[in-house]
mmCIF file of C-alpha atoms in Angstrom:
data_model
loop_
_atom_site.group_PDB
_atom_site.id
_atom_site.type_symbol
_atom_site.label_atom_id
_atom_site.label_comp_id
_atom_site.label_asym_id
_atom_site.label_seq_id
_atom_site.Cartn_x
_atom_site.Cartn_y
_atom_site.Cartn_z
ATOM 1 C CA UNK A 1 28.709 11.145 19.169
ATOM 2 C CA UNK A 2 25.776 12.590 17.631
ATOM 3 C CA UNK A 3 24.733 15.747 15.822
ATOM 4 C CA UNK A 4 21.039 16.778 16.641
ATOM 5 C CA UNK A 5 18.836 18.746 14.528
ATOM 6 C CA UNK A 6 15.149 19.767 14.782
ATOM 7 C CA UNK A 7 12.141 19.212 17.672
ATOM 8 C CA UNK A 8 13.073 16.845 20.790
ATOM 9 C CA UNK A 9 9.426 15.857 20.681
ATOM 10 C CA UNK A 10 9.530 14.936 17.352
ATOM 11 C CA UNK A 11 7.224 12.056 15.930
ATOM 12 C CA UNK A 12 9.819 10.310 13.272
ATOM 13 C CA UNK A 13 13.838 10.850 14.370
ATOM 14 C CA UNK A 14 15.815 10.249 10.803
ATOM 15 C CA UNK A 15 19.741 8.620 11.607
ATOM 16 C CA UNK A 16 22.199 9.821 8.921
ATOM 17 C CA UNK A 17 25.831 8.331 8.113
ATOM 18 C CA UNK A 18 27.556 10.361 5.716
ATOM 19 C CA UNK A 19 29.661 10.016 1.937
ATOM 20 C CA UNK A 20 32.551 8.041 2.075
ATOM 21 C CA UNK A 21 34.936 11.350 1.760
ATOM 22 C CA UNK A 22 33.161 13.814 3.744
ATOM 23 C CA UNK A 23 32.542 14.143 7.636
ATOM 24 C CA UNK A 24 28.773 14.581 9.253
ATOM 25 C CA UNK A 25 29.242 17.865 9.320
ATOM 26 C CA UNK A 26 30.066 18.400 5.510
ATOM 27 C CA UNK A 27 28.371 21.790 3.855
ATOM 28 C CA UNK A 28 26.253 18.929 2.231
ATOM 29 C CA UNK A 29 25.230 16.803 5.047
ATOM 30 C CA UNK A 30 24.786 20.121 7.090
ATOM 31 C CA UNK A 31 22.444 21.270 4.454
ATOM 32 C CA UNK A 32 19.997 18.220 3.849
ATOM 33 C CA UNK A 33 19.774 18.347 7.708
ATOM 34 C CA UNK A 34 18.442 21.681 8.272
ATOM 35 C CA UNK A 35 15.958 20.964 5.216
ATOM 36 C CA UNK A 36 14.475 17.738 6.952
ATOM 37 C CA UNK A 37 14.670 19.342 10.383
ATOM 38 C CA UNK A 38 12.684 22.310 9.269
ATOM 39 C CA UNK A 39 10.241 20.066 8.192
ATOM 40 C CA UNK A 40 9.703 18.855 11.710
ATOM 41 C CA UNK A 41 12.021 15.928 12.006
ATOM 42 C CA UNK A 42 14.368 15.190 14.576
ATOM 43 C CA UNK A 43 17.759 14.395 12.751
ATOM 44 C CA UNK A 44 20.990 12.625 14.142
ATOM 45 C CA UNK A 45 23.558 12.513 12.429
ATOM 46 C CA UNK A 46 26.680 10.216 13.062
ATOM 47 C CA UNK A 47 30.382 9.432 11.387
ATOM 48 C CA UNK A 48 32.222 6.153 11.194
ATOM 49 C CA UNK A 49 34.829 4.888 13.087
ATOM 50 C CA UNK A 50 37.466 5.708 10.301
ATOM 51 C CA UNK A 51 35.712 9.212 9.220
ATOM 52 C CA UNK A 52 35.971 10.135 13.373
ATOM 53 C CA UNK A 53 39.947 9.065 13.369
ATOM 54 C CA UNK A 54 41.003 11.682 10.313
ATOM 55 C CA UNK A 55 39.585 14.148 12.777
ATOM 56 C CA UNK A 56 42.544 13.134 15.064
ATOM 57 C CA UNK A 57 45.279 12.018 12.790
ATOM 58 C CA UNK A 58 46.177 12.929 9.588
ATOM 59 C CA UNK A 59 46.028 9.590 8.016
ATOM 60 C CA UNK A 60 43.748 9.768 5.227
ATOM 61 C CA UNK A 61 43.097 6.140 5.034
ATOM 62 C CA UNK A 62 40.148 4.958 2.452
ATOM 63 C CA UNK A 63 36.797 3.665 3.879
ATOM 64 C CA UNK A 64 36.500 0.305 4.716
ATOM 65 C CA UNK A 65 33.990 -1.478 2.171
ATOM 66 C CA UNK A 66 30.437 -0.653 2.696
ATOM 67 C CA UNK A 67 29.767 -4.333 4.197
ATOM 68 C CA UNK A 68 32.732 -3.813 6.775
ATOM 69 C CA UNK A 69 30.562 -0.671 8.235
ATOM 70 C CA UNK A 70 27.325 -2.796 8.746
ATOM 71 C CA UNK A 71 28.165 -3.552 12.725
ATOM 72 C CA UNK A 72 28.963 0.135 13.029
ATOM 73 C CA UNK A 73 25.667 1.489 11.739
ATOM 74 C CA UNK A 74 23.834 -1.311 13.985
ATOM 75 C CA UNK A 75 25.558 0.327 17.200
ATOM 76 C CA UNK A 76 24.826 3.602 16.175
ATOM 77 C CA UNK A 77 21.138 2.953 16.094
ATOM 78 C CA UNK A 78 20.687 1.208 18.960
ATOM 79 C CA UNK A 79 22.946 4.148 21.016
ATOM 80 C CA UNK A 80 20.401 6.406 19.596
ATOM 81 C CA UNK A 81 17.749 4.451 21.168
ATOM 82 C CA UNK A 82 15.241 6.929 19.275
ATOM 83 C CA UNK A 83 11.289 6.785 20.472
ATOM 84 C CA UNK A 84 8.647 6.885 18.164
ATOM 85 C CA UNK A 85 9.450 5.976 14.644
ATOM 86 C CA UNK A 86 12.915 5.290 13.708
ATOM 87 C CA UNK A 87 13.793 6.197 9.940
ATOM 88 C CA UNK A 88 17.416 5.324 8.863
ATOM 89 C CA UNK A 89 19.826 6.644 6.188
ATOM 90 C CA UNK A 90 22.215 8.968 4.734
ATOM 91 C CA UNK A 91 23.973 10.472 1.806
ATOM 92 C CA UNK A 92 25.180 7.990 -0.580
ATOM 93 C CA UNK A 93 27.727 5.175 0.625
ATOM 94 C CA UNK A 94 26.005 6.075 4.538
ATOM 95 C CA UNK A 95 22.543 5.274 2.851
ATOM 96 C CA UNK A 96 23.918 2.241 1.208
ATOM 97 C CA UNK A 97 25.216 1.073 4.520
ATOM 98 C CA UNK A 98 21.990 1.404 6.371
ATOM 99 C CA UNK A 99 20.114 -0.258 3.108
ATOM 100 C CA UNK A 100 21.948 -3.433 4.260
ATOM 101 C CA UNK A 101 20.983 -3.401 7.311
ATOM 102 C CA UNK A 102 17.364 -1.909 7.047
ATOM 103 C CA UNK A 103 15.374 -5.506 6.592
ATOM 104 C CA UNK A 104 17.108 -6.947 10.195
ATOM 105 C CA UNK A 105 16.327 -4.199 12.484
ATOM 106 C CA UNK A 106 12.410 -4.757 12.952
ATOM 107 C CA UNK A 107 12.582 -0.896 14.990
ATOM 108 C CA UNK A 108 13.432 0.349 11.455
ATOM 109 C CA UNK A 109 10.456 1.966 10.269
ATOM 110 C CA UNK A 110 11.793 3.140 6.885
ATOM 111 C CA UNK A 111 14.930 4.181 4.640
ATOM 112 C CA UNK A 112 16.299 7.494 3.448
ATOM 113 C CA UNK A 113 18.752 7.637 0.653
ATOM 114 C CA UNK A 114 20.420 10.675 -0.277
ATOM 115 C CA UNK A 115 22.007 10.584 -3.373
ATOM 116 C CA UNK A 116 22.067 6.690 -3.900
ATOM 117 C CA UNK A 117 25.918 4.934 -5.205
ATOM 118 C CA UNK A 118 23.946 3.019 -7.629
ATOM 119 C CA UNK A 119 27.375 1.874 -9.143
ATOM 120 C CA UNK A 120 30.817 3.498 -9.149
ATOM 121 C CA UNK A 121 31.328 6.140 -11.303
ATOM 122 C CA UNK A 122 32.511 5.409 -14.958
ATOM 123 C CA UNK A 123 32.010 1.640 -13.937
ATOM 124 C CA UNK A 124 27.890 0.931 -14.893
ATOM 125 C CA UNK A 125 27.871 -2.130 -15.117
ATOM 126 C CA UNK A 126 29.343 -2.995 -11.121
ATOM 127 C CA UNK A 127 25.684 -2.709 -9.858
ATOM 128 C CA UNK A 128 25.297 -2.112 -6.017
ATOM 129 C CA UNK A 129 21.215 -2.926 -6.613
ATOM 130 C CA UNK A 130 21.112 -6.366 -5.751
ATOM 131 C CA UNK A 131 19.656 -6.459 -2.285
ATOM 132 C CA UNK A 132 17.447 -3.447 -3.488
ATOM 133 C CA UNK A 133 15.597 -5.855 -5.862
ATOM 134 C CA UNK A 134 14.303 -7.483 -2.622
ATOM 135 C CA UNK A 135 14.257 -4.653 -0.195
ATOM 136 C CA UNK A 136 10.826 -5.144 2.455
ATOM 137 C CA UNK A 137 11.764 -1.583 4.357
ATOM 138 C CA UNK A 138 9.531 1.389 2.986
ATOM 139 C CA UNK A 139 12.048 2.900 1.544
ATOM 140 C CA UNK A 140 12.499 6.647 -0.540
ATOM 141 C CA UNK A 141 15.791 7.750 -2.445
ATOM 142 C CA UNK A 142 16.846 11.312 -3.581
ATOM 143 C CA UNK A 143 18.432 11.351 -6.092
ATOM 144 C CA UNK A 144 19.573 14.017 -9.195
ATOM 145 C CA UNK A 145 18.585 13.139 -12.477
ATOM 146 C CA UNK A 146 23.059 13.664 -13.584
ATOM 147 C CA UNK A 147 24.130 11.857 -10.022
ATOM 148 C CA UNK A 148 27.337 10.085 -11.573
ATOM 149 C CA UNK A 149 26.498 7.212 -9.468
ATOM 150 C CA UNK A 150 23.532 6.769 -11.143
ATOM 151 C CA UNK A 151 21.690 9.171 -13.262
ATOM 152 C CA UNK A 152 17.474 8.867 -13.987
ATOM 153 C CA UNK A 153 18.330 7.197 -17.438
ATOM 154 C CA UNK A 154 20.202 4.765 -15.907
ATOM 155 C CA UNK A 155 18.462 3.701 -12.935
ATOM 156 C CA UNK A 156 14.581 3.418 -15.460
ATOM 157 C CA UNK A 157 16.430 0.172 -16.153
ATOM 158 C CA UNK A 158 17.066 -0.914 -12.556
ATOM 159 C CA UNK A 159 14.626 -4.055 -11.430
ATOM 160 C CA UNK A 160 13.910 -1.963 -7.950
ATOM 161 C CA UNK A 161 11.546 -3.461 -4.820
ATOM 162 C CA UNK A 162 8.217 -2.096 -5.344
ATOM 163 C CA UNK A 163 9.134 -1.013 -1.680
ATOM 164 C CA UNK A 164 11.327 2.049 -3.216
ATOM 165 C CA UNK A 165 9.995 5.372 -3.943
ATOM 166 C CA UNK A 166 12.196 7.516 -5.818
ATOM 167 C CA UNK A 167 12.245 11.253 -6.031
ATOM 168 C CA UNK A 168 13.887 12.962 -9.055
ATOM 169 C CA UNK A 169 15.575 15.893 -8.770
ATOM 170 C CA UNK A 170 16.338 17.807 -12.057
ATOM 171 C CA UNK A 171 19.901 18.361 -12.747
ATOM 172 C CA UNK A 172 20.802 17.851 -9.576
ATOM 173 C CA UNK A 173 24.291 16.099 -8.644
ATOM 174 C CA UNK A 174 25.572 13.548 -6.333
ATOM 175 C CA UNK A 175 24.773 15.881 -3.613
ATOM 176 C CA UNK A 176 21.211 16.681 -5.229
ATOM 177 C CA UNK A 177 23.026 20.540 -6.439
ATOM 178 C CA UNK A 178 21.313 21.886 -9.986
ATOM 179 C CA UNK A 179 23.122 24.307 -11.757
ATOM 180 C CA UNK A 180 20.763 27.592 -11.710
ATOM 181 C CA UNK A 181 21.830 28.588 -14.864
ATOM 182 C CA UNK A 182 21.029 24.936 -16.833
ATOM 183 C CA UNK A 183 17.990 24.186 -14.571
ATOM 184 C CA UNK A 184 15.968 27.175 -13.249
ATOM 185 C CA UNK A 185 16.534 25.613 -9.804
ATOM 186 C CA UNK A 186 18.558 26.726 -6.512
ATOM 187 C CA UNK A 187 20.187 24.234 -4.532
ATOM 188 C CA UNK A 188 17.461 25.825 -1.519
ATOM 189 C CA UNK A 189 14.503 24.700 -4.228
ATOM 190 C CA UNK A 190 15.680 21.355 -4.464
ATOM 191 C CA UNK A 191 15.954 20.950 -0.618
ATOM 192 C CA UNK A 192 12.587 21.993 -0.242
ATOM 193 C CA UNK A 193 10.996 19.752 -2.648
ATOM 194 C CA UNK A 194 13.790 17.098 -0.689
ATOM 195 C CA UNK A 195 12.365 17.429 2.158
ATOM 196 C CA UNK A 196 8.633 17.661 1.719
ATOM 197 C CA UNK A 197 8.976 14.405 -0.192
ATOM 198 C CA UNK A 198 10.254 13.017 2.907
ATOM 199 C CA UNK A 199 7.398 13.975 4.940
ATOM 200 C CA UNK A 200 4.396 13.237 2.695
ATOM 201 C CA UNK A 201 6.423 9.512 2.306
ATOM 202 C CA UNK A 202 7.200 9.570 5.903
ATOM 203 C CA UNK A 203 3.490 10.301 6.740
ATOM 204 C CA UNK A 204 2.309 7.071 4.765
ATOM 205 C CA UNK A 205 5.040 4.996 6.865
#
């Protein structure tokens, strides 16, 4: 099952898998949607098997480990059978799944990260970076400069593929939020700059 956003007729279609606690249709999955939708992308957006179950049951089981979801994310995209350019992500551990995967599926024509899980919170030093250091998919990650997974201090000492294009957001969070108050910026700001920065790096793809 999918959730469709934006023009049929599209030119790029962007596949998104979501957080490892929260569904597709999250507040914050809904909102990063309707930002790169408005900017003239067609956007599906898909759960795991495991997300799609607590939907059903009230077993609150943890996800599986990122690597376990590969095969899921590889069904998804090729169920989508999107035309045109194919650009696959999500919001952090969905856009770590699909940055496994990204290299083998030739379709792929780039990668969208959402708030990347550089590492688990607290825990810096368990680096989730190393296929990233050899990435060959365009790729472009969103990410706020105090994401807890990975903040802008932290990741200026990453060795990244020169494949990666990363897009600061100040203050923002895991789920790219600033606080107004600290910042200047509105969560609406920040998804505006989000997703123009998607389609000036989708237009070079």
């Amino acid at each position: 099952m999918f959730l469709f956003e934006g023009p049929e007729d599209a030119d790029i279609t962007i596949l998104l898998a979501h957080g490892a606690g929260a569904p597709m249709d999250s507040a914050a999955m809904a909102t990063m949607s309707a930002a790169l939708s408005g900017a003239g992308f067609r956007v599906a957006r898909f759960e795991f098997g495991y997300m799609a179950a607590r939907r059903t049951s009230e077993s609150r089981k943890p996800p599986p480990k990122a690597e376990l979801l590969m095969g899921e994310y590889r069904a998804a995209v090729e169920k989508l059978g999107a035309e045109g350019k194919l650009v696959i992500g999500g919001k952090s551990m969905g856009g770590r799944v699909a940055s496994m995967i990204a290299d083998e599926l030739h379709k792929v024509a780039g990668l969208l990260c959402l708030g990347y899980p550089f590492h688990p919170p607290g825990k810096p030093e368990s680096l989730r970076t190393g296929h990233l250091e050899v990435l060959a998919t365009p790729a472009l990650i969103c990410q706020g400069t105090r994401d807890i997974f990975g903040s802008r201090e932290e990741v200026s000492g990453y060795t990244l593929s020169k494949k990666i294009e990363i897009l600061w957001l100040e203050d923002g969070d895991h789920d790219l939020k600033p606080r107004k108050a600290i910042s200047g910026f509105s969560v609406a700001d920040h998804m505006k700059s989000m997703a123009n920065a998607v389609k000036d790096w989708a237009g070079r793809l």
